[in-house]
PDB file of C-alpha atoms in Angstrom:
ATOM      1  CA  MET A   1       7.969   3.586  -1.240  1.00 89.00           C
ATOM      2  CA  ALA A   2       6.744   6.203   1.220  1.00 88.00           C
ATOM      3  CA  LEU A   3       6.744   8.856  -1.502  1.00 91.00           C
ATOM      4  CA  SER A   4       5.471   6.818  -4.439  1.00 93.00           C
ATOM      5  CA  GLY A   5       2.903   5.002  -2.329  1.00 91.00           C
ATOM      6  CA  ALA A   6       1.506   8.236  -0.910  1.00 91.00           C
ATOM      7  CA  ILE A   7       1.091   9.648  -4.413  1.00 93.00           C
ATOM      8  CA  GLY A   8      -0.500   6.590  -5.979  1.00 91.00           C
ATOM      9  CA  ILE A   9      -2.621   5.356  -3.088  1.00 89.00           C
ATOM     10  CA  MET A  10      -3.663   8.555  -1.320  1.00 88.00           C
ATOM     11  CA  LEU A  11      -3.025  11.781  -3.253  1.00 92.00           C
ATOM     12  CA  VAL A  12      -4.258  10.881  -6.732  1.00 93.00           C
ATOM     13  CA  PRO A  13      -7.535   9.189  -5.703  1.00 92.00           C
ATOM     14  CA  SER A  14      -8.349  12.119  -3.415  1.00 91.00           C
ATOM     15  CA  GLN A  15      -8.013  14.500  -6.364  1.00 93.00           C
ATOM     16  CA  ILE A  16      -9.846  12.370  -8.941  1.00 94.00           C
ATOM     17  CA  LEU A  17     -12.553  10.284  -7.301  1.00 92.00           C
ATOM     18  CA  VAL A  18     -15.782  12.007  -6.276  1.00 92.00           C
ATOM     19  CA  PRO A  19     -18.053   9.371  -4.678  1.00 89.00           C
ATOM     20  CA  ASP A  20     -21.524   9.025  -6.239  1.00 87.00           C
ATOM     21  CA  GLN A  21     -20.789  11.772  -8.792  1.00 93.00           C
ATOM     22  CA  PRO A  22     -19.895  10.230 -12.172  1.00 92.00           C
ATOM     23  CA  ALA A  23     -19.873  13.524 -14.092  1.00 92.00           C
ATOM     24  CA  ALA A  24     -17.587  15.265 -11.597  1.00 94.00           C
ATOM     25  CA  THR A  25     -15.271  12.252 -11.488  1.00 93.00           C
ATOM     26  CA  ALA A  26     -15.111  12.088 -15.297  1.00 91.00           C
ATOM     27  CA  ALA A  27     -14.361  15.812 -15.422  1.00 93.00           C
ATOM     28  CA  ASN A  28     -11.503  15.284 -12.977  1.00 93.00           C
ATOM     29  CA  ILE A  29     -10.126  12.450 -15.087  1.00 93.00           C
ATOM     30  CA  ALA A  30     -10.233  14.565 -18.245  1.00 91.00           C
ATOM     31  CA  GLY A  31      -8.852  17.636 -16.491  1.00 92.00           C
ATOM     32  CA  HIS A  32      -6.117  15.832 -14.559  1.00 93.00           C
ATOM     33  CA  GLU A  33      -5.056  13.149 -17.005  1.00 93.00           C
ATOM     34  CA  LEU A  34      -1.353  13.630 -16.275  1.00 95.00           C
ATOM     35  CA  LEU A  35      -1.969  13.383 -12.529  1.00 95.00           C
ATOM     36  CA  LEU A  36      -3.839  10.108 -12.963  1.00 95.00           C
ATOM     37  CA  ARG A  37      -1.058   8.733 -15.161  1.00 95.00           C
ATOM     38  CA  LEU A  38       1.449   9.811 -12.507  1.00 96.00           C
ATOM     39  CA  GLY A  39      -0.594   7.923  -9.934  1.00 95.00           C
ATOM     40  CA  ILE A  40      -0.490   4.741 -12.006  1.00 96.00           C
ATOM     41  CA  VAL A  41       3.279   4.982 -12.483  1.00 96.00           C
ATOM     42  CA  SER A  42       3.833   5.848  -8.814  1.00 96.00           C
ATOM     43  CA  SER A  43       1.841   2.827  -7.672  1.00 96.00           C
ATOM     44  CA  LEU A  44       3.819   0.529  -9.973  1.00 96.00           C
ATOM     45  CA  VAL A  45       7.122   2.006  -8.771  1.00 96.00           C
ATOM     46  CA  CYS A  46       5.988   1.484  -5.183  1.00 96.00           C
ATOM     47  CA  GLN A  47       5.283  -2.208  -5.736  1.00 96.00           C
ATOM     48  CA  VAL A  48       8.558  -2.857  -7.564  1.00 96.00           C
ATOM     49  CA  CYS A  49      10.415  -1.146  -4.715  1.00 96.00           C
ATOM     50  CA  PHE A  50       8.390  -3.254  -2.270  1.00 96.00           C
ATOM     51  CA  LEU A  51       9.817  -6.451  -3.782  1.00 96.00           C
ATOM     52  CA  PHE A  52      13.398  -5.170  -3.616  1.00 96.00           C
ATOM     53  CA  LEU A  53      12.797  -3.893  -0.078  1.00 95.00           C
ATOM     54  CA  VAL A  54      11.680  -7.249   1.281  1.00 97.00           C
ATOM     55  CA  LEU A  55      14.659  -8.974  -0.347  1.00 96.00           C
ATOM     56  CA  ALA A  56      16.982  -6.466   1.344  1.00 94.00           C
ATOM     57  CA  LEU A  57      15.226  -6.999   4.671  1.00 95.00           C
ATOM     58  CA  ASN A  58      15.523 -10.752   4.215  1.00 95.00           C
ATOM     59  CA  ARG A  59      19.286 -10.355   3.917  1.00 93.00           C
ATOM     60  CA  LEU A  60      19.366  -7.970   6.870  1.00 92.00           C
ATOM     61  CA  PHE A  61      17.566 -10.417   9.161  1.00 93.00           C
ATOM     62  CA  ALA A  62      19.409 -13.511   7.942  1.00 88.00           C
ATOM     63  CA  GLY A  63      19.948 -15.733  10.956  1.00 89.00           C
ATOM     64  CA  VAL A  64      17.462 -13.960  13.215  1.00 94.00           C
ATOM     65  CA  HIS A  65      14.526 -16.283  12.454  1.00 94.00           C
ATOM     66  CA  ASP A  66      14.387 -18.116   9.152  1.00 93.00           C
ATOM     67  CA  GLY A  67      10.689 -18.938   9.375  1.00 95.00           C
ATOM     68  CA  HIS A  68       9.615 -15.349  10.025  1.00 96.00           C
ATOM     69  CA  ALA A  69      11.871 -14.084   7.221  1.00 96.00           C
ATOM     70  CA  LYS A  70      10.404 -16.543   4.697  1.00 96.00           C
ATOM     71  CA  LEU A  71       6.867 -15.643   5.760  1.00 97.00           C
ATOM     72  CA  MET A  72       7.633 -11.942   5.387  1.00 97.00           C
ATOM     73  CA  VAL A  73       8.958 -12.450   1.851  1.00 97.00           C
ATOM     74  CA  SER A  74       6.034 -14.710   0.880  1.00 97.00           C
ATOM     75  CA  LEU A  75       3.412 -12.192   1.999  1.00 97.00           C
ATOM     76  CA  VAL A  76       5.030  -9.380   0.022  1.00 97.00           C
ATOM     77  CA  ILE A  77       5.294 -11.590  -3.069  1.00 96.00           C
ATOM     78  CA  ALA A  78       1.564 -12.267  -2.691  1.00 96.00           C
ATOM     79  CA  ALA A  79       0.685  -8.587  -2.172  1.00 96.00           C
ATOM     80  CA  ALA A  80       2.632  -6.981  -5.021  1.00 96.00           C
ATOM     81  CA  PRO A  81       0.826  -8.690  -7.955  1.00 96.00           C
ATOM     82  CA  ILE A  82      -2.573  -7.793  -6.491  1.00 96.00           C
ATOM     83  CA  ALA A  83      -1.634  -4.116  -6.254  1.00 96.00           C
ATOM     84  CA  ILE A  84      -0.030  -4.111  -9.713  1.00 96.00           C
ATOM     85  CA  VAL A  85      -2.999  -5.742 -11.476  1.00 96.00           C
ATOM     86  CA  ASN A  86      -5.317  -3.438  -9.535  1.00 96.00           C
ATOM     87  CA  GLU A  87      -3.870  -0.477 -11.457  1.00 96.00           C
ATOM     88  CA  LEU A  88      -5.647  -1.765 -14.576  1.00 96.00           C
ATOM     89  CA  PHE A  89      -8.839  -0.282 -13.119  1.00 96.00           C
ATOM     90  CA  HIS A  90      -7.130   3.113 -13.147  1.00 95.00           C
ATOM     91  CA  VAL A  91      -6.140   2.510 -16.766  1.00 94.00           C
ATOM     92  CA  ALA A  92      -9.718   1.582 -17.685  1.00 93.00           C
ATOM     93  CA  ALA A  93     -11.093   4.697 -15.989  1.00 93.00           C
ATOM     94  CA  LEU A  94      -8.490   6.798 -17.793  1.00 92.00           C
ATOM     95  CA  VAL A  95      -9.466   5.367 -21.171  1.00 90.00           C
ATOM     96  CA  LEU A  96     -13.152   6.057 -20.556  1.00 89.00           C
ATOM     97  CA  GLY A  97     -12.720   9.442 -18.918  1.00 86.00           C
ATOM     98  CA  THR A  98     -10.432  10.908 -21.562  1.00 82.00           C
ATOM     99  CA  GLY A  99     -12.355   9.491 -24.516  1.00 72.00           C
ATOM    100  CA  ALA A 100      -9.235   7.750 -25.795  1.00 62.00           C
ATOM    101  CA  VAL A 101     -11.440   4.826 -26.835  1.00 60.00           C
ATOM    102  CA  ARG A 102     -15.149   5.198 -27.446  1.00 59.00           C
ATOM    103  CA  ALA A 103     -17.046   2.494 -25.577  1.00 53.00           C
ATOM    104  CA  GLY A 104     -19.292   1.420 -28.442  1.00 59.00           C
ATOM    105  CA  SER A 105     -22.832   2.694 -28.155  1.00 62.00           C
ATOM    106  CA  LEU A 106     -22.516   3.886 -24.567  1.00 70.00           C
ATOM    107  CA  ALA A 107     -23.756   7.393 -23.924  1.00 79.00           C
ATOM    108  CA  ALA A 108     -21.519   9.943 -22.250  1.00 81.00           C
ATOM    109  CA  ALA A 109     -23.355   9.551 -18.932  1.00 86.00           C
ATOM    110  CA  GLU A 110     -22.940   5.781 -19.086  1.00 86.00           C
ATOM    111  CA  ARG A 111     -19.210   6.091 -19.791  1.00 87.00           C
ATOM    112  CA  ASP A 112     -18.868   8.464 -16.864  1.00 90.00           C
ATOM    113  CA  ALA A 113     -20.704   6.045 -14.589  1.00 92.00           C
ATOM    114  CA  LEU A 114     -18.522   3.153 -15.759  1.00 92.00           C
ATOM    115  CA  ALA A 115     -15.344   5.165 -15.133  1.00 92.00           C
ATOM    116  CA  LEU A 116     -16.546   5.865 -11.590  1.00 94.00           C
ATOM    117  CA  VAL A 117     -17.215   2.157 -11.060  1.00 95.00           C
ATOM    118  CA  PHE A 118     -13.676   1.292 -12.159  1.00 95.00           C
ATOM    119  CA  LEU A 119     -12.207   3.820  -9.731  1.00 95.00           C
ATOM    120  CA  GLU A 120     -14.323   2.530  -6.862  1.00 95.00           C
ATOM    121  CA  VAL A 121     -13.417  -1.085  -7.634  1.00 96.00           C
ATOM    122  CA  ARG A 122      -9.766  -0.014  -7.655  1.00 95.00           C
ATOM    123  CA  GLN A 123     -10.213   1.391  -4.149  1.00 93.00           C
ATOM    124  CA  THR A 124     -11.672  -1.935  -3.019  1.00 95.00           C
ATOM    125  CA  GLY A 125      -8.679  -3.660  -4.621  1.00 96.00           C
ATOM    126  CA  ILE A 126      -6.438  -1.524  -2.432  1.00 95.00           C
ATOM    127  CA  ALA A 127      -8.264  -2.922   0.599  1.00 94.00           C
ATOM    128  CA  ILE A 128      -7.655  -6.479  -0.625  1.00 96.00           C
ATOM    129  CA  ALA A 129      -3.960  -5.758  -1.070  1.00 96.00           C
ATOM    130  CA  GLY A 130      -4.103  -4.075   2.334  1.00 95.00           C
ATOM    131  CA  VAL A 131      -4.775  -7.450   3.950  1.00 96.00           C
ATOM    132  CA  PHE A 132      -1.307  -8.582   2.861  1.00 97.00           C
ATOM    133  CA  TRP A 133       0.228  -5.175   3.635  1.00 96.00           C
ATOM    134  CA  GLY A 134      -0.963  -5.722   7.178  1.00 95.00           C
ATOM    135  CA  LEU A 135       0.045  -9.370   7.451  1.00 97.00           C
ATOM    136  CA  TRP A 136       3.643  -8.816   6.322  1.00 97.00           C
ATOM    137  CA  LEU A 137       4.182  -6.346   9.153  1.00 97.00           C
ATOM    138  CA  PHE A 138       3.699  -9.105  11.748  1.00 97.00           C
ATOM    139  CA  PRO A 139       6.769 -11.200  10.813  1.00 97.00           C
ATOM    140  CA  PHE A 140       8.649  -7.971  10.054  1.00 97.00           C
ATOM    141  CA  GLY A 141       7.856  -6.648  13.527  1.00 97.00           C
ATOM    142  CA  LEU A 142       8.777  -9.941  15.177  1.00 97.00           C
ATOM    143  CA  LEU A 143      12.104  -9.975  13.334  1.00 97.00           C
ATOM    144  CA  VAL A 144      12.811  -6.445  14.546  1.00 96.00           C
ATOM    145  CA  ILE A 145      11.987  -7.445  18.143  1.00 96.00           C
ATOM    146  CA  ARG A 146      14.194 -10.546  17.996  1.00 95.00           C
ATOM    147  CA  SER A 147      17.049  -8.924  16.058  1.00 93.00           C
ATOM    148  CA  GLY A 148      18.850  -7.139  18.889  1.00 89.00           C
ATOM    149  CA  PHE A 149      20.185  -4.461  16.531  1.00 91.00           C
ATOM    150  CA  ILE A 150      16.947  -2.499  16.007  1.00 93.00           C
ATOM    151  CA  PRO A 151      14.932  -1.022  18.912  1.00 93.00           C
ATOM    152  CA  LYS A 152      12.187  -3.429  19.995  1.00 95.00           C
ATOM    153  CA  VAL A 153       9.649  -0.610  20.218  1.00 96.00           C
ATOM    154  CA  LEU A 154       9.811  -0.229  16.433  1.00 96.00           C
ATOM    155  CA  GLY A 155       8.807  -3.856  16.067  1.00 96.00           C
ATOM    156  CA  GLY A 156       5.833  -3.293  18.332  1.00 96.00           C
ATOM    157  CA  LEU A 157       4.776  -0.261  16.312  1.00 95.00           C
ATOM    158  CA  LEU A 158       4.998  -2.269  13.085  1.00 96.00           C
ATOM    159  CA  ILE A 159       2.747  -4.964  14.538  1.00 96.00           C
ATOM    160  CA  ALA A 160       0.248  -2.298  15.636  1.00 95.00           C
ATOM    161  CA  GLY A 161       0.311  -0.945  12.097  1.00 94.00           C
ATOM    162  CA  GLY A 162      -0.391  -4.440  10.796  1.00 95.00           C
ATOM    163  CA  PHE A 163      -3.566  -4.611  12.872  1.00 95.00           C
ATOM    164  CA  SER A 164      -4.592  -1.193  11.499  1.00 93.00           C
ATOM    165  CA  TYR A 165      -4.266  -2.413   7.908  1.00 94.00           C
ATOM    166  CA  LEU A 166      -6.326  -5.527   8.631  1.00 95.00           C
ATOM    167  CA  ILE A 167      -9.072  -3.668  10.491  1.00 95.00           C
ATOM    168  CA  ASP A 168      -9.295  -1.036   7.766  1.00 93.00           C
ATOM    169  CA  SER A 169      -9.573  -3.702   5.056  1.00 94.00           C
ATOM    170  CA  CYS A 170     -12.295  -5.469   7.037  1.00 94.00           C
ATOM    171  CA  PHE A 171     -14.311  -2.260   7.238  1.00 94.00           C
ATOM    172  CA  VAL A 172     -13.938  -1.642   3.488  1.00 93.00           C
ATOM    173  CA  LEU A 173     -14.993  -5.200   2.609  1.00 93.00           C
ATOM    174  CA  LEU A 174     -17.605  -5.859   5.311  1.00 94.00           C
ATOM    175  CA  ALA A 175     -18.960  -2.505   6.488  1.00 91.00           C
ATOM    176  CA  PRO A 176     -17.942   0.229   4.012  1.00 89.00           C
ATOM    177  CA  GLN A 177     -20.638   2.572   5.334  1.00 88.00           C
ATOM    178  CA  HIS A 178     -18.730   2.829   8.637  1.00 86.00           C
ATOM    179  CA  ARG A 179     -15.210   2.981   7.244  1.00 86.00           C
ATOM    180  CA  ASP A 180     -14.928   6.787   7.179  1.00 83.00           C
ATOM    181  CA  ALA A 181     -15.763   6.952  10.886  1.00 84.00           C
ATOM    182  CA  VAL A 182     -12.725   4.867  11.863  1.00 86.00           C
ATOM    183  CA  SER A 183     -10.208   5.546   9.083  1.00 83.00           C
ATOM    184  CA  ALA A 184      -8.607   8.533  10.822  1.00 81.00           C
ATOM    185  CA  ILE A 185      -8.123   6.517  14.019  1.00 87.00           C
ATOM    186  CA  LEU A 186      -6.629   3.565  12.143  1.00 85.00           C
ATOM    187  CA  MET A 187      -4.219   5.752  10.196  1.00 85.00           C
ATOM    188  CA  LEU A 188      -2.434   6.869  13.378  1.00 86.00           C
ATOM    189  CA  PRO A 189      -0.735   3.587  14.427  1.00 84.00           C
ATOM    190  CA  LEU A 190      -0.209   2.684  10.788  1.00 82.00           C
ATOM    191  CA  ALA A 191       1.580   5.932   9.977  1.00 86.00           C
ATOM    192  CA  VAL A 192       3.533   6.016  13.247  1.00 90.00           C
ATOM    193  CA  GLY A 193       4.860   2.473  12.845  1.00 89.00           C
ATOM    194  CA  GLU A 194       5.927   2.679   9.228  1.00 91.00           C
ATOM    195  CA  LEU A 195       7.302   6.230   9.381  1.00 92.00           C
ATOM    196  CA  ALA A 196       9.194   5.477  12.590  1.00 93.00           C
ATOM    197  CA  MET A 197      10.851   2.475  10.944  1.00 93.00           C
ATOM    198  CA  ILE A 198      11.703   4.466   7.814  1.00 92.00           C
ATOM    199  CA  SER A 199      13.102   7.333   9.868  1.00 92.00           C
ATOM    200  CA  TRP A 200      15.208   5.038  12.031  1.00 92.00           C
ATOM    201  CA  LEU A 201      16.703   3.245   9.029  1.00 89.00           C
ATOM    202  CA  LEU A 202      17.464   6.537   7.259  1.00 89.00           C
ATOM    203  CA  ILE A 203      18.897   8.379  10.262  1.00 90.00           C
ATOM    204  CA  LYS A 204      20.403   5.640  12.413  1.00 87.00           C
ATOM    205  CA  GLY A 205      20.644   2.596  10.180  1.00 82.00           C
ATOM    206  CA  VAL A 206      22.127  -0.789  11.024  1.00 75.00           C
ATOM    207  CA  ARG A 207      25.833  -1.347  11.412  1.00 68.00           C
ATOM    208  CA  VAL A 208      26.931  -4.348   9.366  1.00 59.00           C
ATOM    209  CA  ARG A 209      29.023  -5.662  12.260  1.00 54.00           C
ATOM    210  CA  GLU A 210      26.029  -5.539  14.616  1.00 52.00           C
ATOM    211  CA  ALA A 211      23.808  -7.489  12.240  1.00 51.00           C
ATOM    212  CA  ALA A 212      26.576  -9.993  11.510  1.00 53.00           C
ATOM    213  CA  ARG A 213      27.229 -10.524  15.207  1.00 53.00           C
ATOM    214  CA  VAL A 214      23.579 -11.314  15.899  1.00 52.00           C
ATOM    215  CA  ALA A 215      23.426 -13.631  12.870  1.00 50.00           C
TER     216      ALA A 215
END
């Protein structure tokens, strides 16, 4: 998820989308068609992995707190379809930008502008999904804190990352003109929390006997 999500959510849009410049954005779409297609596939892979991840975490935390575990699973199940359907805006921009389908009587400049709109709407869709990406980290973090077999500090970092997601989404939806000024600050707790959890699971991991004993 860390790899596929970074490609689909961060890398590809940064290489394709040029705000307020339809012609430049359309040129990027036409010139980097494979990259955009890779971004679509990466985002879909990320969301499928997300569903399997939360099911694995649900098994891991079985017996720690049933209510928090069910809430965690429910929030991910709500988030994944939003992010998956949101990729249709990338598909629409790809169709317009590459000329795969001529949009009726629309002029080239109009098609370029429409492709830019689709990409920008897709970015807003990411912010909507981001609300759930933030919310699921709260029960996840609480489960980590209560588990006894994962360091409590990681749970605290996950909760901090959840607040970062929610604040970022609020800026995108309510005050987009100020979002760039705070995005770098918000990325810090978000990245630290998620990467710390990933690193701990990969390097240290959870002993089955420890988890079973707590359960």
